[in-house]
Coordinates of C-alpha atoms in Angstrom, one line a residue:
M227 CA 86.4 106.8 87.9
K228 CA 84.2 108.6 90.5
L229 CA 85.5 109.3 93.9
V230 CA 83.2 110.0 96.9
T231 CA 83.2 110.6 100.6
F232 CA 80.7 108.3 102.2
L233 CA 79.5 107.2 105.7
A234 CA 78.5 103.5 106.2
E235 CA 77.2 102.0 109.5
N236 CA 79.0 103.4 112.5
E237 CA 82.2 104.5 110.9
H238 CA 83.7 107.9 110.1
P239 CA 83.3 109.4 106.6
R240 CA 85.7 107.6 104.3
A241 CA 87.1 108.0 100.7
G242 CA 85.4 105.6 98.3
V243 CA 85.4 104.7 94.7
V244 CA 82.2 104.0 92.7
T245 CA 82.2 100.9 90.5
A246 CA 79.6 98.7 88.8
H247 CA 79.5 96.6 92.0
G248 CA 78.8 99.5 94.3
I249 CA 81.0 101.8 96.5
F250 CA 84.2 100.5 97.9
D251 CA 86.3 101.9 100.7
L252 CA 89.4 103.1 98.8
A253 CA 91.9 102.7 101.6
R254 CA 90.8 99.1 102.4
A255 CA 90.7 98.2 98.8
S256 CA 94.2 99.5 98.1
F257 CA 95.5 97.5 101.1
L258 CA 93.8 94.3 100.1
L259 CA 94.5 94.5 96.4
F260 CA 98.1 95.8 96.6
P261 CA 99.5 94.6 100.0
D262 CA 103.1 95.4 99.0
G263 CA 102.4 99.1 98.4
A264 CA 101.4 101.8 100.9
P265 CA 97.6 101.9 101.3
L266 CA 95.8 105.0 100.1
P267 CA 94.5 107.4 102.7
D268 CA 90.9 107.2 103.9
D269 CA 90.0 110.8 102.9
I270 CA 89.9 112.5 99.5
L271 CA 91.9 115.6 100.5
A272 CA 94.8 113.4 101.7
L273 CA 94.6 111.5 98.4
L274 CA 94.8 114.7 96.4
Y275 CA 97.9 115.8 98.3
L276 CA 99.6 112.6 97.0
E277 CA 99.2 114.2 93.5
A278 CA 99.8 112.0 90.4
E279 CA 101.2 109.1 92.4
G280 CA 98.0 108.8 94.5
M281 CA 95.7 109.2 91.6
E282 CA 97.6 106.5 89.6
Q283 CA 97.2 104.1 92.6
A284 CA 93.5 105.0 92.9
Y285 CA 93.0 104.3 89.2
A286 CA 94.8 100.9 89.6
V287 CA 92.5 100.1 92.5
Y288 CA 89.5 101.1 90.4
D289 CA 90.6 99.1 87.4
A290 CA 91.2 96.0 89.6
L291 CA 87.8 96.3 91.3
E292 CA 86.0 96.7 87.9
T293 CA 87.7 93.6 86.5
I294 CA 87.4 91.2 89.5
E295 CA 84.2 89.1 89.5
Q296 CA 84.2 88.7 93.3
P297 CA 86.1 91.6 94.9
P298 CA 87.8 90.7 98.2
L299 CA 85.8 93.2 100.3
V300 CA 82.3 94.5 100.8
A301 CA 80.7 96.8 98.2
Y302 CA 78.4 99.3 99.8
D303 CA 75.0 99.9 98.1
P304 CA 75.0 103.6 97.1
L305 CA 71.4 103.9 98.3
K306 CA 72.3 102.7 101.8
V307 CA 75.2 105.0 102.6
R308 CA 75.3 108.7 103.3
L309 CA 77.2 110.6 100.7
Y310 CA 79.1 113.8 101.5
A311 CA 80.8 116.4 99.4
P312 CA 83.8 114.6 97.8
V313 CA 86.2 117.0 99.6
P314 CA 84.4 117.9 102.9
R315 CA 86.9 120.5 104.1
P316 CA 88.7 122.0 101.0
G317 CA 91.6 124.3 101.7
A318 CA 91.9 127.8 100.3
L319 CA 93.2 128.4 96.7
L320 CA 95.8 131.1 96.7
D321 CA 97.7 132.6 93.8

């Protein structure tokens, strides 16, 4: 699974997951694929703060998107979006 931060159209940078179909908005995909659970955040740093629970949910979204023939949302073409650093504003690492 590859996580990215991307900008598409006139939106703000969002967390995405790269699949064979293209890049999907992770927050929107989690909401549509698993409506009973809490949606994932729309930025990678917030996802990382969810620790193992957030990553397990992200993997579930990724697996679902890879196995569905017609995903229920738009896949963005990686060549038509702007990619940013996965974690645009990382915090400090302290001992």
